[in-house]
PDB file of C-alpha atoms in Angstrom:
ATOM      1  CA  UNK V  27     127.249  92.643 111.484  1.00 79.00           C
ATOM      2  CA  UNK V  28     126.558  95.146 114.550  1.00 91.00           C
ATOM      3  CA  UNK V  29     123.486  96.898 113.794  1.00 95.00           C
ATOM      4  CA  UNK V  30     123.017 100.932 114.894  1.00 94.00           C
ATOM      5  CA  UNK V  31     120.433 103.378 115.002  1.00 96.00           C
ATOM      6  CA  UNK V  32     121.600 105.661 112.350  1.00 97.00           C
ATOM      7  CA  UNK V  33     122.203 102.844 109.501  1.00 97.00           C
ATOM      8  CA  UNK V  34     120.053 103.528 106.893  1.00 98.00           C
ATOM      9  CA  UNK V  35     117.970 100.065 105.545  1.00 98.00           C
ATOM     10  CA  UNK V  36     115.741  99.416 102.494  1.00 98.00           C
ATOM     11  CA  UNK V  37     113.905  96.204 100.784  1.00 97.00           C
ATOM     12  CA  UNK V  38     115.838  94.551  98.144  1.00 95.00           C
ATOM     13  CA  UNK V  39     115.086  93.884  94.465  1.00 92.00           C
ATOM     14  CA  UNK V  40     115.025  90.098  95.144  1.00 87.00           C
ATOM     15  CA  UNK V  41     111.262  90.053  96.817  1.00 94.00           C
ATOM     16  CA  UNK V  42     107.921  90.563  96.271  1.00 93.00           C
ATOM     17  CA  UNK V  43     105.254  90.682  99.226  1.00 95.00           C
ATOM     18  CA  UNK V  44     101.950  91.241 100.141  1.00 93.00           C
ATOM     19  CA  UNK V  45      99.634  92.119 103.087  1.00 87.00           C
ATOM     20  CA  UNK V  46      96.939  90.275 104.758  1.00 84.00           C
ATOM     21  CA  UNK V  47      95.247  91.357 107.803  1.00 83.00           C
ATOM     22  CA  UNK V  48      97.967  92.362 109.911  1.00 83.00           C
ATOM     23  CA  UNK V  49     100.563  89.885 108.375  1.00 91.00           C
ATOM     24  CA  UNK V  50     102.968  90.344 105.747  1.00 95.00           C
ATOM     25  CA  UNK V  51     104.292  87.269 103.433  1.00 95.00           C
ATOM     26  CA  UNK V  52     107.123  87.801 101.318  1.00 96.00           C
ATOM     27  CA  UNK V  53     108.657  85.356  98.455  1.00 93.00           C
ATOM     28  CA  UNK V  54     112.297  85.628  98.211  1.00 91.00           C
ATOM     29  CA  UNK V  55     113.072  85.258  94.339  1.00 84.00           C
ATOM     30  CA  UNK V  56     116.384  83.656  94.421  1.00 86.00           C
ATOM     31  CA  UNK V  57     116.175  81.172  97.031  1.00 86.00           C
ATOM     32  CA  UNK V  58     111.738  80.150  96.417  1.00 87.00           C
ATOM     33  CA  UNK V  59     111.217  80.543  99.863  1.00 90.00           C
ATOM     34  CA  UNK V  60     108.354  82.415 101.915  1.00 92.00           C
ATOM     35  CA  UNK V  61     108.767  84.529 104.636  1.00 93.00           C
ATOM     36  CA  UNK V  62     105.793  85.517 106.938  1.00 95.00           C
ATOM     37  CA  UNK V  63     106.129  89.031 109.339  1.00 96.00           C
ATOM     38  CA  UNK V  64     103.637  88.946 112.184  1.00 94.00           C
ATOM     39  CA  UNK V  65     102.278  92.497 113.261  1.00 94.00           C
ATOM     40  CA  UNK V  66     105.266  94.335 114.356  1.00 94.00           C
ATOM     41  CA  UNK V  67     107.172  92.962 111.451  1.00 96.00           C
ATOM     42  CA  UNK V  68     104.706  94.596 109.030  1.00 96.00           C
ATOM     43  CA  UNK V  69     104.749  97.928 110.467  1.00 96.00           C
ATOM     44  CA  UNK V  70     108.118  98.015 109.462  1.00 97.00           C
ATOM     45  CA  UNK V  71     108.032  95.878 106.118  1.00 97.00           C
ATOM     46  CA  UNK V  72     105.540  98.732 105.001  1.00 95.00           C
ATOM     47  CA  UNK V  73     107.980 101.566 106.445  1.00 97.00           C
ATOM     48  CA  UNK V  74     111.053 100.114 104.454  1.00 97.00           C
ATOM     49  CA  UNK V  75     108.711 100.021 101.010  1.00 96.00           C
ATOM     50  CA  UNK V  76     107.799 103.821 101.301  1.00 96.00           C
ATOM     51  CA  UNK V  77     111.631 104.456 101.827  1.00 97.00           C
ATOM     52  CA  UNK V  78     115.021 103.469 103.220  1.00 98.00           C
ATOM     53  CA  UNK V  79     114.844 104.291 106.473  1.00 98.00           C
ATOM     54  CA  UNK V  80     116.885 104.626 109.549  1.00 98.00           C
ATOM     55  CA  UNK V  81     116.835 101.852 112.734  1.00 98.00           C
ATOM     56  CA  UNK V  82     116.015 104.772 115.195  1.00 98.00           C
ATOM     57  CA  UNK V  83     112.902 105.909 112.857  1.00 98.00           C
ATOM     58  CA  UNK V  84     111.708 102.381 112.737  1.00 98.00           C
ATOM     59  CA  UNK V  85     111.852 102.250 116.750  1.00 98.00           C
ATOM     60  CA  UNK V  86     109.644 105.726 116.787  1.00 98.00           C
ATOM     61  CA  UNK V  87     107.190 104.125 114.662  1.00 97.00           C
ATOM     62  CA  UNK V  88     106.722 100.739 116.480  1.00 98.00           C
ATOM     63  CA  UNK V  89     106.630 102.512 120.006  1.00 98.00           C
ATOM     64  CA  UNK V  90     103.873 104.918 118.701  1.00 97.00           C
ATOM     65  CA  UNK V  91     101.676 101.914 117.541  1.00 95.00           C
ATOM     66  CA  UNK V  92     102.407  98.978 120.122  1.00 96.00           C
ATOM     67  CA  UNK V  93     102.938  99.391 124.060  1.00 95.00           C
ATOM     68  CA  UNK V  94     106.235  98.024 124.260  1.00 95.00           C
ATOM     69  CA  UNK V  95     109.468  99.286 125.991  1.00 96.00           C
ATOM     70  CA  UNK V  96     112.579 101.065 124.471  1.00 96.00           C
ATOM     71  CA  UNK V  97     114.957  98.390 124.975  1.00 97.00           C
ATOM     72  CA  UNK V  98     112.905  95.738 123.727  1.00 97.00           C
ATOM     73  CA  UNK V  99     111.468  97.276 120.696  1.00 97.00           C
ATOM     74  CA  UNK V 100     115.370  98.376 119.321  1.00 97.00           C
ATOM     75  CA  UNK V 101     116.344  94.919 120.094  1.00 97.00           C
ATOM     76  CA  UNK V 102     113.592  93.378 118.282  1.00 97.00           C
ATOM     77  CA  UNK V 103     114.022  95.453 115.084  1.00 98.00           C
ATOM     78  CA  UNK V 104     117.390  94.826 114.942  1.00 98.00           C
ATOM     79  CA  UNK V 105     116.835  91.085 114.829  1.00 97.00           C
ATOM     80  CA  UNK V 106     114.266  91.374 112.331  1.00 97.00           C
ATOM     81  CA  UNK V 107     116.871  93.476 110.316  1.00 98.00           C
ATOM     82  CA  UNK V 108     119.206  90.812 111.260  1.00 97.00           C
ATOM     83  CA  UNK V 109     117.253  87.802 109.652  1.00 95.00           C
ATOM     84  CA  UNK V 110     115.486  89.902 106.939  1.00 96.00           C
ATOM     85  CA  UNK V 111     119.220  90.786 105.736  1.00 95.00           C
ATOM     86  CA  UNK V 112     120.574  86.961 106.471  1.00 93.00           C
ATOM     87  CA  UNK V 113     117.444  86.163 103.635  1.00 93.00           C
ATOM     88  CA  UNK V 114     118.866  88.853 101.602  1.00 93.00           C
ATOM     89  CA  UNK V 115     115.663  90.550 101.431  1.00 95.00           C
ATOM     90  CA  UNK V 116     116.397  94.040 103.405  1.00 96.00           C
ATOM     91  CA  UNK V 117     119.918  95.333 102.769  1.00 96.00           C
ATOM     92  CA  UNK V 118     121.842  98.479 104.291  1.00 97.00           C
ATOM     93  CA  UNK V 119     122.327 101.534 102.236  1.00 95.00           C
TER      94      UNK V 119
END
């Protein structure tokens, strides 16, 4: 699936996470697994459980809080989106 800026994401009912200094671990219900999100990953872990939210307004947020440039910071998010969807723990709305 081709990911784009405007698609609208949100967490799915099949986790439950939790925070730790700057790291995120999440426990996928159906499969008993554990996922752990480094920094960058929980910025936007926490984003998606306030509300759905667009790609592009995930981008704004990470390039406010880490120096990183444009190209690499969409990219990344959309292969976090990628995975976190693949684990059926973020879905599209």
């Amino acid at each position: 699936m081709e990911i784009d800026l405007t698609q609208v994401f949100k967490l799915s009912n099949n986790q439950v996470s939790s925070s730790l200094d700057n790291e995120t671990i999440i426990l996928n219900h159906d499969a008993g697994v554990y996922y752990g999100l480094d920094e960058v990953g929980t910025l936007v872990w926490e984003q998606l459980q306030q509300k759905p939210t667009t790609v592009e307004d995930l981008k704004k947020i990470v390039l406010e809080e880490f120096e990183i440039d444009e190209e690499t910071c969409e990219n990344d998010i959309k292969t976090l989106l990628k995975e976190l969807m693949n684990e059926k723990l973020v879905e599209v709305v």
